């Protein structure tokens, strides 16, 4: 059997999609929520909140709703803006 039986391999956990804005805000206010990435392209805005176990994603196609959602995120949360899905810029 050798040592291969005792090695633990971490398998990536797939992200969870949230369909309601209210559920996303509740998830973002959880204690284990660390950061939010906001990815904007020409069709929609994606909000991705990193919690301890999962990455939760909300897709919003209405840009006005996305702006209101961005303003209602918890103030202590680290927020990153990602443009063109290529790099992340922290928001002050």
XYZ file of C-alpha atoms in Angstrom:
92
model
C 0.000 0.000 0.000
C 2.823 2.428 0.737
C 2.448 6.048 1.718
C -0.100 6.908 -0.980
C -2.964 5.749 1.219
C -2.229 8.357 3.878
C -1.878 11.432 1.658
C -4.834 13.793 1.756
C -5.647 15.505 -1.501
C -7.905 18.539 -1.419
C -10.459 18.450 -4.193
C -11.744 21.873 -5.285
C -15.319 22.481 -4.183
C -17.545 23.839 -6.954
C -19.075 27.280 -6.365
C -22.717 27.664 -5.376
C -25.029 29.955 -7.307
C -27.494 32.185 -5.486
C -30.527 33.383 -7.433
C -32.023 35.922 -5.006
C -30.439 39.236 -3.965
C -31.788 38.885 -0.424
C -30.123 35.472 -0.007
C -26.851 36.908 -1.317
C -26.925 39.777 1.188
C -27.579 37.335 4.030
C -24.625 35.240 2.852
C -22.384 38.321 2.611
C -23.276 39.272 6.202
C -22.256 35.872 7.573
C -19.354 35.660 9.986
C -17.224 33.504 7.680
C -17.596 35.811 4.624
C -14.141 37.189 3.784
C -14.361 39.127 0.543
C -16.521 40.010 -2.452
C -15.351 40.133 -6.058
C -17.449 42.182 -8.450
C -16.962 41.182 -12.079
C -18.558 43.432 -14.665
C -18.876 42.813 -18.389
C -21.166 44.230 -21.063
C -24.072 41.858 -20.303
C -24.137 41.433 -16.525
C -22.456 41.957 -13.183
C -21.348 38.963 -11.128
C -20.967 39.190 -7.362
C -18.814 36.468 -5.813
C -18.603 36.206 -2.029
C -15.872 33.995 -0.553
C -16.951 32.151 2.585
C -14.971 29.545 4.498
C -16.245 26.528 2.562
C -17.878 27.772 -0.635
C -17.700 30.571 -3.160
C -21.217 31.926 -3.701
C -22.098 33.661 -6.977
C -24.962 35.989 -7.881
C -25.464 37.132 -11.493
C -27.347 40.412 -12.004
C -28.231 41.602 -15.500
C -29.792 44.908 -14.370
C -26.983 47.425 -13.808
C -29.092 49.669 -11.549
C -29.854 46.739 -9.235
C -26.166 45.841 -9.256
C -25.234 49.373 -8.185
C -27.754 49.280 -5.329
C -26.463 45.867 -4.284
C -22.884 47.149 -4.270
C -23.897 50.002 -1.968
C -25.692 47.650 0.426
C -22.742 45.293 0.966
C -21.459 45.126 4.565
C -18.855 47.840 5.280
C -16.244 45.534 6.848
C -16.058 43.241 3.833
C -13.074 43.376 1.470
C -14.337 44.291 -2.025
C -12.460 43.683 -5.287
C -13.452 45.032 -8.711
C -12.592 42.772 -11.662
C -12.801 44.269 -15.131
C -12.903 42.079 -18.235
C -12.432 38.990 -16.023
C -8.662 39.454 -16.060
C -7.491 41.131 -12.841
C -8.776 42.260 -9.456
C -8.459 45.786 -8.053
C -9.191 46.385 -4.355
C -11.719 49.112 -3.593
C -10.912 51.595 -0.831
